[in-house]
Short mmCIF file of C-alpha atoms and ligand atoms in Angstrom, two decimals:
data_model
loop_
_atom_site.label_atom_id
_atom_site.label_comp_id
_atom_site.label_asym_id
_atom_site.label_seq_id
_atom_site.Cartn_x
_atom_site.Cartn_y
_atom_site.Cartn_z
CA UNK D 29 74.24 134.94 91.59
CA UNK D 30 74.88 133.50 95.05
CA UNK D 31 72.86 130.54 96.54
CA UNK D 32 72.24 132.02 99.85
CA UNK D 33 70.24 135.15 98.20
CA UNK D 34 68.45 132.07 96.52
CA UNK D 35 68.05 130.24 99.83
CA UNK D 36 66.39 133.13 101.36
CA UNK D 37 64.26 134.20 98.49
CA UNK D 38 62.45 131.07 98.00
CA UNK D 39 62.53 131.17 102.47
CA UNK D 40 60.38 134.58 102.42
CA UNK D 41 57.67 133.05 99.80
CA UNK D 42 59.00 134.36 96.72
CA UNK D 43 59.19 133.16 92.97
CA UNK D 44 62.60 131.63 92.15
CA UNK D 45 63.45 132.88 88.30
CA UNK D 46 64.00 130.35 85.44
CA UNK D 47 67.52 131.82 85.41
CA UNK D 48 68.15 131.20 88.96
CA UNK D 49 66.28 127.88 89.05
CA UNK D 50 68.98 126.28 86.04
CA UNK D 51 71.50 128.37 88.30
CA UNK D 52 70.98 126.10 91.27
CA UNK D 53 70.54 122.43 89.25
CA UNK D 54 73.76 123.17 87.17
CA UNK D 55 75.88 124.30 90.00
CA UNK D 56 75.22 121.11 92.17
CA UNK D 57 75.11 118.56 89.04
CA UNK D 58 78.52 120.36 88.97
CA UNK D 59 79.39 119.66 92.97
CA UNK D 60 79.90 123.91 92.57
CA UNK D 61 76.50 123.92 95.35
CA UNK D 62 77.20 122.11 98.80
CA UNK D 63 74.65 119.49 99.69
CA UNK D 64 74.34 121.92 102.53
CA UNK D 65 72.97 124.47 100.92
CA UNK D 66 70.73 122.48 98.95
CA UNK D 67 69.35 120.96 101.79
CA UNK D 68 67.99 124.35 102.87
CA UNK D 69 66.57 125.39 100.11
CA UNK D 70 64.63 122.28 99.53
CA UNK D 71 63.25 122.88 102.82
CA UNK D 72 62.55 126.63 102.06
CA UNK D 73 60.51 124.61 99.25
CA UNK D 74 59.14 122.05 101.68
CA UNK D 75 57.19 125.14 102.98
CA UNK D 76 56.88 127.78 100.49
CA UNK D 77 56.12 125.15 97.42
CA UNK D 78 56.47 126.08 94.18
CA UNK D 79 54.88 128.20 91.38
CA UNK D 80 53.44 126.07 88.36
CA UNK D 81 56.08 128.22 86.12
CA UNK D 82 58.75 127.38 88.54
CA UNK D 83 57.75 123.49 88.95
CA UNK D 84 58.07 123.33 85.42
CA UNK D 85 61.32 124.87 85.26
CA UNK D 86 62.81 122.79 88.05
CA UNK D 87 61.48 119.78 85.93
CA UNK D 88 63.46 120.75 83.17
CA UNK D 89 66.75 121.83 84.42
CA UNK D 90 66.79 118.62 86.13
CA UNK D 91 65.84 116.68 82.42
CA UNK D 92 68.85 118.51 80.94
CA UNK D 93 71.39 118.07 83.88
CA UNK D 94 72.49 114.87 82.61
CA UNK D 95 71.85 112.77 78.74
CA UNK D 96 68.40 112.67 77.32
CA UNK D 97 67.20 109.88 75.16
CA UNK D 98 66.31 111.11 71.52
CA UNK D 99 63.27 109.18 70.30
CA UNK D 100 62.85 110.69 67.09
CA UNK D 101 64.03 107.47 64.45
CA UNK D 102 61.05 105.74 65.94
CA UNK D 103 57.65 106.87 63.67
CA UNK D 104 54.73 107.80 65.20
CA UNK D 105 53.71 109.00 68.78
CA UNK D 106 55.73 107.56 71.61
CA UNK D 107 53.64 107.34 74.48
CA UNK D 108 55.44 106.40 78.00
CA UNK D 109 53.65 104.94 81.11
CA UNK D 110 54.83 105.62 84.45
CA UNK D 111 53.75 104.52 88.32
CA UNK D 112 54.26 105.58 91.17
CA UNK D 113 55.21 101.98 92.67
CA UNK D 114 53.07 99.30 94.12
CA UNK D 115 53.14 95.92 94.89
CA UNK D 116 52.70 93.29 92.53
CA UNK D 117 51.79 95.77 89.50
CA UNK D 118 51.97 93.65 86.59
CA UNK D 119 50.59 96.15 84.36
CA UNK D 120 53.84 97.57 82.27
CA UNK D 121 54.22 93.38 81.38
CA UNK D 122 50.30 93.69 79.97
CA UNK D 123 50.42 97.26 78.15
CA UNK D 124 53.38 97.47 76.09
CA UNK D 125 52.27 94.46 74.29
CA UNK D 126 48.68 95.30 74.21
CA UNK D 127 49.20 98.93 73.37
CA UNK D 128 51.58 97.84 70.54
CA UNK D 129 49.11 95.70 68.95
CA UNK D 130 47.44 98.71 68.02
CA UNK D 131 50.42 99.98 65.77
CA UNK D 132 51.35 102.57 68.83
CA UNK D 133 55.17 102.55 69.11
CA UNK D 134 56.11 101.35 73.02
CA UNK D 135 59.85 102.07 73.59
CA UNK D 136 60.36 100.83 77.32
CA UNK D 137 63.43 101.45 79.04
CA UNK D 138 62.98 99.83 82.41
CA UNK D 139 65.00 99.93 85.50
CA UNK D 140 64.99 96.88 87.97
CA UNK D 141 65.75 98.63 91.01
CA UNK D 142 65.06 98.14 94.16
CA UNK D 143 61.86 96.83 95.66
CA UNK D 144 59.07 93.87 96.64
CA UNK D 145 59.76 91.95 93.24
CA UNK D 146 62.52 93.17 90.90
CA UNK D 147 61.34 95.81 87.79
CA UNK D 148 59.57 94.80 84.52
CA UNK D 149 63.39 94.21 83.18
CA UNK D 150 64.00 91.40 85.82
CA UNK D 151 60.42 89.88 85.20
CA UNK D 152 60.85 89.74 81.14
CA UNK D 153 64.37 88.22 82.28
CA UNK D 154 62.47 85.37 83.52
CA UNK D 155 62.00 84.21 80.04
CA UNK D 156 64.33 82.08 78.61
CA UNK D 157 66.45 83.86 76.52
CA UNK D 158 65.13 87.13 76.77
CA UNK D 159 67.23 89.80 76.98
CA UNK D 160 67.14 93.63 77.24
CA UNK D 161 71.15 94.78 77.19
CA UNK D 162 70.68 96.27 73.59
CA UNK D 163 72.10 99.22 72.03
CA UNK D 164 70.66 102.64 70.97
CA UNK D 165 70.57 101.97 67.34
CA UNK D 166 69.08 97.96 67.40
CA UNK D 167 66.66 99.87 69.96
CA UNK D 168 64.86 101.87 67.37
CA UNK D 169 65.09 99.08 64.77
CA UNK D 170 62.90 97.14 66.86
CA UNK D 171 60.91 99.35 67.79
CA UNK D 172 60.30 100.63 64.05
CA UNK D 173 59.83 96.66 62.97
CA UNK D 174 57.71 95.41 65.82
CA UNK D 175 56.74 98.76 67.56
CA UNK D 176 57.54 97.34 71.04
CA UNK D 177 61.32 96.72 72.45
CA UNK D 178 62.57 96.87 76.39
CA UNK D 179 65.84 97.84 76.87
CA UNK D 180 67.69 98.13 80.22
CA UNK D 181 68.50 101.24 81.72
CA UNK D 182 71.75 103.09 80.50
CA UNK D 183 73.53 105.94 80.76
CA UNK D 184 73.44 108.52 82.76
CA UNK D 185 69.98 109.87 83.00
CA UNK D 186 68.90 113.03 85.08
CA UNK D 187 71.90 112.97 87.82
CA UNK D 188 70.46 116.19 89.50
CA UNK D 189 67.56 114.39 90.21
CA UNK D 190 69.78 111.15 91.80
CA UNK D 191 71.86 113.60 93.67
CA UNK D 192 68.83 115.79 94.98
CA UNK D 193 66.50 112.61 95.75
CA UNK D 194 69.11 111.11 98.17
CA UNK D 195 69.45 114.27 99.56
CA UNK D 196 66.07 115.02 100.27
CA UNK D 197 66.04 110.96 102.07
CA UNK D 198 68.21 112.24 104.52
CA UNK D 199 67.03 115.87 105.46
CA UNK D 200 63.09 114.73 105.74
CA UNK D 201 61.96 116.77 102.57
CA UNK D 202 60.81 113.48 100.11
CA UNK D 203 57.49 114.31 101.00
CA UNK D 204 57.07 117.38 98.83
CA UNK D 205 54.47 117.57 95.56
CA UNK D 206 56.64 120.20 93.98
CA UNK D 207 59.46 118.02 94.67
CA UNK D 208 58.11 114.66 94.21
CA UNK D 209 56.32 115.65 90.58
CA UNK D 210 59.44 116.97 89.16
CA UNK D 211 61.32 114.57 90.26
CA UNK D 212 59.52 111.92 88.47
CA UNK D 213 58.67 113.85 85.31
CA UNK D 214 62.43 115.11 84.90
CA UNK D 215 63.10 111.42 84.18
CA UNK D 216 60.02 110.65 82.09
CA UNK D 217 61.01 113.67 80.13
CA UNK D 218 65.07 112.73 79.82
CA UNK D 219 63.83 109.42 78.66
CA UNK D 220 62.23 111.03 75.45
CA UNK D 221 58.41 109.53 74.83
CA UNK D 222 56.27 112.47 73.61
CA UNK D 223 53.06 112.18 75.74
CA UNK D 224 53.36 110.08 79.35
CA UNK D 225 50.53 108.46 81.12
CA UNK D 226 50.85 108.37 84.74
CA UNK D 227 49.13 105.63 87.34
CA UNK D 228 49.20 107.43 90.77
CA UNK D 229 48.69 105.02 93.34
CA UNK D 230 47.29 105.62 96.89
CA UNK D 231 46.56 103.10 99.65
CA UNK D 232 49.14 101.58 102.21
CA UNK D 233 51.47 99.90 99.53
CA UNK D 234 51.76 103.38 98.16
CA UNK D 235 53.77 106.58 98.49
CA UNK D 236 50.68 108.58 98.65
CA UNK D 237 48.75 107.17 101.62
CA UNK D 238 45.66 108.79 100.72
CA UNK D 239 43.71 109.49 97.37
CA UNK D 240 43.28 113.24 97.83
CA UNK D 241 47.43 113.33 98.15
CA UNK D 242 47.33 111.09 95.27
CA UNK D 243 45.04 113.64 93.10
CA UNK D 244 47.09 116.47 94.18
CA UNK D 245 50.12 114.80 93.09
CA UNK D 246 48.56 113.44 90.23
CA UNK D 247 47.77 117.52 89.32
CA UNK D 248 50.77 118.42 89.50
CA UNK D 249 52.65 116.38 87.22
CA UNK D 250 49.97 116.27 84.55
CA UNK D 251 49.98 120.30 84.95
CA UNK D 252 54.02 119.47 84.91
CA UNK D 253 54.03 117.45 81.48
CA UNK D 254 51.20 119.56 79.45
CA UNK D 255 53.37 123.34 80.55
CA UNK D 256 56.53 121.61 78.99
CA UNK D 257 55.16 120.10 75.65
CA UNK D 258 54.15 116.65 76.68
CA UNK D 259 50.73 115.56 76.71
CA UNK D 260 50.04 114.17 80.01
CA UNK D 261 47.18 111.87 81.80
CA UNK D 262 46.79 110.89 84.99
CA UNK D 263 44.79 108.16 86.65
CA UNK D 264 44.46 107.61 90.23
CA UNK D 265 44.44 103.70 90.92
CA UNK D 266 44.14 101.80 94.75
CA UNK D 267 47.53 100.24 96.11
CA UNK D 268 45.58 99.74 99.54
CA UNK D 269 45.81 95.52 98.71
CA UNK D 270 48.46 94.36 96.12
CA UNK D 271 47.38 95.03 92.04
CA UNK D 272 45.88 91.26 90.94
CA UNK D 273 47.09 87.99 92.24
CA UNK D 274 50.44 87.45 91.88
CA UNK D 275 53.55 88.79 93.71
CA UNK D 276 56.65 87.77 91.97
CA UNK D 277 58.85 88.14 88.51
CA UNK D 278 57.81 84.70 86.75
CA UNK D 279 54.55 84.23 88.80
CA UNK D 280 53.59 88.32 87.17
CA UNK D 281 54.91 86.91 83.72
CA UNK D 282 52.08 84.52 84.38
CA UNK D 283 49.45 86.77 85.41
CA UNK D 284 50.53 89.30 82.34
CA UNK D 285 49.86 86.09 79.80
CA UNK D 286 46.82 85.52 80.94
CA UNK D 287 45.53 88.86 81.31
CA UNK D 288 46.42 89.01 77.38
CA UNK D 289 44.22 86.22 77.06
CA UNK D 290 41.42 88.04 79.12
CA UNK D 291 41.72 85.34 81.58
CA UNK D 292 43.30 88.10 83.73
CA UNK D 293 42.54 89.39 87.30
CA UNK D 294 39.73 91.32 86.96
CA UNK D 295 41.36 94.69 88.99
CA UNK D 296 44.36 94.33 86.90
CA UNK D 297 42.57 94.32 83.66
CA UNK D 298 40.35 97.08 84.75
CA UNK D 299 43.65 99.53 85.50
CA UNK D 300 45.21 97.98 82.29
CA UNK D 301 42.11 99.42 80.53
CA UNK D 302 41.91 102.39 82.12
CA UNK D 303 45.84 103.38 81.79
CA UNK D 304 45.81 102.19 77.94
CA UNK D 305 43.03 104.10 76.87
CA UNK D 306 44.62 107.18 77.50
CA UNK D 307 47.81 105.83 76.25
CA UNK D 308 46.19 105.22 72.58
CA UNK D 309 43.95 108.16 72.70
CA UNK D 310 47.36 110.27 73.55
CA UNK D 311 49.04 108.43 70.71
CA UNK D 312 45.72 109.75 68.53
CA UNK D 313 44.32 106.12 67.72
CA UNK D 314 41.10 107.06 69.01
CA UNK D 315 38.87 110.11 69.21
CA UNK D 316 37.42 109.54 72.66
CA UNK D 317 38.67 107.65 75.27
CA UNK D 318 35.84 105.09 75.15
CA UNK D 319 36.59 104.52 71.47
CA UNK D 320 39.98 103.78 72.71
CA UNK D 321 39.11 101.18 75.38
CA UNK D 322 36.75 99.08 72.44
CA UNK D 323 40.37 98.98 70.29
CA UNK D 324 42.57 97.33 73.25
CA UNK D 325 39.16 94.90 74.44
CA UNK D 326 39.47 94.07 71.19
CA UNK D 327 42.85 93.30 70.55
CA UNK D 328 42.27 91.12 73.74
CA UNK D 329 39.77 89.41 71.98
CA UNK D 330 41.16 88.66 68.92
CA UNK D 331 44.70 87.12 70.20
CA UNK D 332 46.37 90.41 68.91
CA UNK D 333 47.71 91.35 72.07
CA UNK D 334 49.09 87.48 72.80
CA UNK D 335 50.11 87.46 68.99
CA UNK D 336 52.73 90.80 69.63
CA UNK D 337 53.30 89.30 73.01
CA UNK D 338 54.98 86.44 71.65
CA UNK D 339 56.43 88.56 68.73
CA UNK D 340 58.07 90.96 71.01
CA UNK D 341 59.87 88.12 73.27
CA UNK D 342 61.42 86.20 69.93
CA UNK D 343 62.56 89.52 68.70
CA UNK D 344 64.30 90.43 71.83
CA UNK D 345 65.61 86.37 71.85
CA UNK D 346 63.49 84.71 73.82
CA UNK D 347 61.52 81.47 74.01
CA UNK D 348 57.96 82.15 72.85
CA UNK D 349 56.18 78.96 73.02
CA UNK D 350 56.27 80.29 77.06
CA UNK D 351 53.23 82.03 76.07
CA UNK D 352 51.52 78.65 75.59
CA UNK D 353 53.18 76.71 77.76
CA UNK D 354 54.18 78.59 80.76
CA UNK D 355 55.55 75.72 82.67
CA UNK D 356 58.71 76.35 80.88
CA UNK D 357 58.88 79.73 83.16
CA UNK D 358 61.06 79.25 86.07
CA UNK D 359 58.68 77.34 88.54
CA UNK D 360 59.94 77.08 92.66
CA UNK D 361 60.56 73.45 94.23
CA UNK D 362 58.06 74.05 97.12
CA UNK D 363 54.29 75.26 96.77
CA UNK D 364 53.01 75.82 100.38
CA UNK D 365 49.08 77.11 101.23
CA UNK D 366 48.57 79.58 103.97
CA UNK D 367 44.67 78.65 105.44
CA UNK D 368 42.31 81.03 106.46
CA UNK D 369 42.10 80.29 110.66
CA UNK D 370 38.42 81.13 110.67
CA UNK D 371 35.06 82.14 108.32
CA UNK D 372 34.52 85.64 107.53
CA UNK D 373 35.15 87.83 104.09
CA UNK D 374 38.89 89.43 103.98
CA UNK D 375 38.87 92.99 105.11
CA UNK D 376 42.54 93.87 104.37
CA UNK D 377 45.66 93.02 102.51
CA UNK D 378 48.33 95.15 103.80
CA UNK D 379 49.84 95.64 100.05
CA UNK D 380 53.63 96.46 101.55
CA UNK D 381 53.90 94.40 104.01
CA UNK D 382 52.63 91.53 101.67
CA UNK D 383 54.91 93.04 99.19
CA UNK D 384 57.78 92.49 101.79
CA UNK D 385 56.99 88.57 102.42
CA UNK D 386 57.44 87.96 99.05
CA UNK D 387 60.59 89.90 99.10
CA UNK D 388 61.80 87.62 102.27
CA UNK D 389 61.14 84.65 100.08
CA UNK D 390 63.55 86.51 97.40
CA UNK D 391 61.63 87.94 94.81
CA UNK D 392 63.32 91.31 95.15
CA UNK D 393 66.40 93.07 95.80
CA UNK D 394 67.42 94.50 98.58
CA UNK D 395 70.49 95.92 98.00
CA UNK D 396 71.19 97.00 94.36
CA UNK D 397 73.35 93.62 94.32
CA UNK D 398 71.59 91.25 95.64
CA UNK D 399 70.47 88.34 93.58
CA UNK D 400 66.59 87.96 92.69
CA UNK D 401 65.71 84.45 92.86
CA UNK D 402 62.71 84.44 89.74
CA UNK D 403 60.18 81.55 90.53
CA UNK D 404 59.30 82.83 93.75
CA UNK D 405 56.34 84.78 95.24
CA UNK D 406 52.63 84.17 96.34
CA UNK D 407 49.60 84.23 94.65
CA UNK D 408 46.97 85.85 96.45
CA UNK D 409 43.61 83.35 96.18
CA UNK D 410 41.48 86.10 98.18
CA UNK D 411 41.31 89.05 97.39
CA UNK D 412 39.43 92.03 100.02
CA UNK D 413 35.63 91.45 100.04
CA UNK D 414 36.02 88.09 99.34
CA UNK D 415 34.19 85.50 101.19
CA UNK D 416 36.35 82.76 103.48
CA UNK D 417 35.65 79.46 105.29
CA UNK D 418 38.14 78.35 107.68
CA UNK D 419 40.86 76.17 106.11
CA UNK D 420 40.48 77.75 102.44
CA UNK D 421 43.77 79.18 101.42
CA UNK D 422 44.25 82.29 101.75
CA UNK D 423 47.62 82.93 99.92
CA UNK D 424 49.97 79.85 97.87
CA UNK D 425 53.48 80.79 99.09
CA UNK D 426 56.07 79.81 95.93
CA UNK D 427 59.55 78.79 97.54
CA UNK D 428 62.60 77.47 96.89
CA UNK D 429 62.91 77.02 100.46
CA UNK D 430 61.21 74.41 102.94
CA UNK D 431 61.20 76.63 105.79
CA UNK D 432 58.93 79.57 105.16
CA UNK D 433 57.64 80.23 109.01
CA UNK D 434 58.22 83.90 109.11
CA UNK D 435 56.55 84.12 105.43
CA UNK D 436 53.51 82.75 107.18
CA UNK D 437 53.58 84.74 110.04
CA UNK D 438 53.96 87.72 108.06
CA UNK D 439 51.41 86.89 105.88
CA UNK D 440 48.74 85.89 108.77
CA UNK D 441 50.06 89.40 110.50
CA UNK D 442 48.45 91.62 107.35
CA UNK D 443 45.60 90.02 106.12
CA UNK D 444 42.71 90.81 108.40
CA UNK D 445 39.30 88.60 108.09
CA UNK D 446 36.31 89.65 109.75
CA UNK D 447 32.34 89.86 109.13
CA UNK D 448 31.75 92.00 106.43
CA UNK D 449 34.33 94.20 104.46
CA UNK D 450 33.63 95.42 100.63
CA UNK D 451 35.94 95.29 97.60
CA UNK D 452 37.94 98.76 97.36
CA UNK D 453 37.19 101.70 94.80
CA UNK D 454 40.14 100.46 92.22
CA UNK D 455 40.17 103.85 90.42
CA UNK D 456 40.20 106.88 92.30
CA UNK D 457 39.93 109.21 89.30
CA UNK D 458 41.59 110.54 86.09
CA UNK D 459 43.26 113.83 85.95
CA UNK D 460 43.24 114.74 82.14
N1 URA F 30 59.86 108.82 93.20
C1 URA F 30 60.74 109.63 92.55
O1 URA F 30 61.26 109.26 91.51
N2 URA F 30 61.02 110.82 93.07
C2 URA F 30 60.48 111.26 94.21
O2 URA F 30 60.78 112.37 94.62
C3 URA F 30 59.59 110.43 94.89
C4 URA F 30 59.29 109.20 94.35
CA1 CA F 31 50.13 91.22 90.16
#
């Protein structure tokens, strides 16, 4: 076989073969491809996209390039949860313990990675104690015992897709479904769960600017996951204004605590609802997805979810009485309010560029060695289509620093108040 017949196939429109497809992924896993050549064909694919057979092929190829995680010790239905990346998302801290309350196994191996705050590893970090650097074998012991465990990422998982991602940054073909999907299902499916839910966002903090990219996208991955053995959902959630009210690793630890309580942000707990139903009706808890949502409102209700909340972070060595005392979280020296300048009901919350202020305060990396400072971040105390009166606070800015000017100025730069402006759609739809 010789790439440039491949190159030129998939140029003129046609069907790449499975044989051809694991051709290409193992030969540049290998470094046997050039980057060059790559780079053509995945703009050949940029314009031709790709066959359902062949996304699915792609998707595996790159699973296998590289070691896959083998979930089988743990009993029961492993059911992974995956998103596209927002700001502020707190909702991986809120589901593994609430879906694990309900007997569903929740093995979580999280990245931290680079971004507005770090990942749900650096946020669990802020816990005394916690920690997440466990082996393969304690892993499934947890999970067996207290069906819920975090571990860091290890290994080396999917490098075809690492190799091929950076080179699509570089040669302007990130923004491809075909590409995109199996990019992000190959490491869902390396990382061994048997059924993935997926939260698609859309909005300005998102990848997907608008919802009907967002369905499309969402379409093609659960098409991805359901052609190669794993049941997949989809839903469709708004990243137009960051996900609840707090931006930050302890501040989100926070949030997560007292959405367990059902004291929660009321958008957050509506996408943690949303995404867990289909997460316990995929794990076969329930028969219908309503059923579903009455088992995790009430495992809210009934302390359950707090209960494996604090069970999970004293298994994995961590101080639990945080769950009733969360003053013992890291907490930053300097709280500083950001007033509204006039009356009016908040018509935007630019959900990146927020995402960025509370990055410039240091809640995220960003380098991949850069140091995350974990008390800081802001708390958003409007949310869009709420109502403001000059001098009410807008946002409470959490520093470790006095000086916070250009925090303010971004801050004052994205959040638009004017004289009438309604709360966004949350969920866009469900793909199932
Ligand atoms: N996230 C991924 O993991 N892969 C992509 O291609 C795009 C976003
Ligand atoms: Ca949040």
């Amino acid at each position: 076989m010789r790439m440039v017949d491949l190159i030129e196939k998939k140029r003129d429109g046609q069907e790449l073969t499975t044989e051809e497809i694991n051709f290409i992924i193992e030969g540049y896993t290998r470094d046997e491809i050039p980057d060059y050549q790559v780079s053509a064909l995945a703009m050949a694919i940029f314009f031709k996209d790709m066959s359902e057979r062949e996304r699915a092929d792609l998707t595996m190829a790159m699973a296998h390039s590289g070691d896959t995680i083998d979930l089988s010790a743990i009993k029961g239905v492993k059911v992974d949860k995956h998103s596209t990346g927002g700001v502020g998302d707190t909702t991986t801290l809120v589901l593994a313990p609430l879906v694990a309350a309900l007997d569903i196994p929740v093995a979580k191996m999280s990245g931290r990675g680079l971004g507005h705050t770090g990942g749900t590893t650096d946020k669990l970090e802020s816990i005394p104690g916690l920690h997440v650097e466990i082996g393969r074998e304690e892993f499934v012991r947890l999970v067996n015992e207290h069906k819920i465990a975090v571990v860091g990422q290890s290994g080396n998982l999917t490098p075809a897709d690492k190799k091929l991602y950076a080179l699509r940054d570089v040669t302007a073909t990130v923004n491809s479904i075909p590409l995109i999907a199996s990019s992000i299902m190959s490491k869902k499916i390396a990382a061994g769960s048997d059924a993935i839910v997926l939260d698609v966002k859309t909005g300005a903090g998102a990848f997907m600017k608008t919802a009907e990219e967002a369905r499309e996208l969402a379409h093609a991955m659960v098409s991805i996951g359901n052609n190669v053995g794993r049941r997949t959902m989809a839903v469709i959630s708004d990243m137009s204004q960051p996900l609840g009210a707090a931006i930050g690793n302890a501040l989100e630890v926070r949030e997560a605590i007292d959405t367990l309580r059902g004291n929660g942000p009321k958008d957050l707990e509506e996408l943690c609802l949303a995404l867990g139903r289909q997460m316990v009706f995929l794990a076969g808890k329930a028969a219908s997805l309503e059923e579903a949502e009455e088992k995790l409102r009430e495992a809210i209700r009934s302390g359950k979810a707090l209960a494996k909340f604090k069970e999970f972070i004293k298994s994995q060595g961590g101080d639990a009485s945080i769950v009733d005392d969360p003053d013992k979280l890291p907490t930053a020296t300097y709280r500083i309010e950001v007033p509204a300048k006039k009356d009016g009901v908040v018509a935007s919350i630019v959900a990146d560029e927020i995402g960025t202020a509370a990055m410039l305060l240091g809640a995220g990396r960003a380098t991949k060695d850069s140091e995350i400072d974990l008390a800081v971040g802001l708390i958003l105390n409007k949310k869009i289509g709420d109502k403001v009166v000059a001098g009410e606070s807008l946002v409470t800015i959490h520093a470790n620093r006095e000086n916070v000017d250009e925090v303010i100025e971004k801050i004052y730069g994205n959040i638009m108040i004017s004289d009438q402006a309604a709360a966004p759609t949350l969920i866009h739809g469900i793909v199932t």
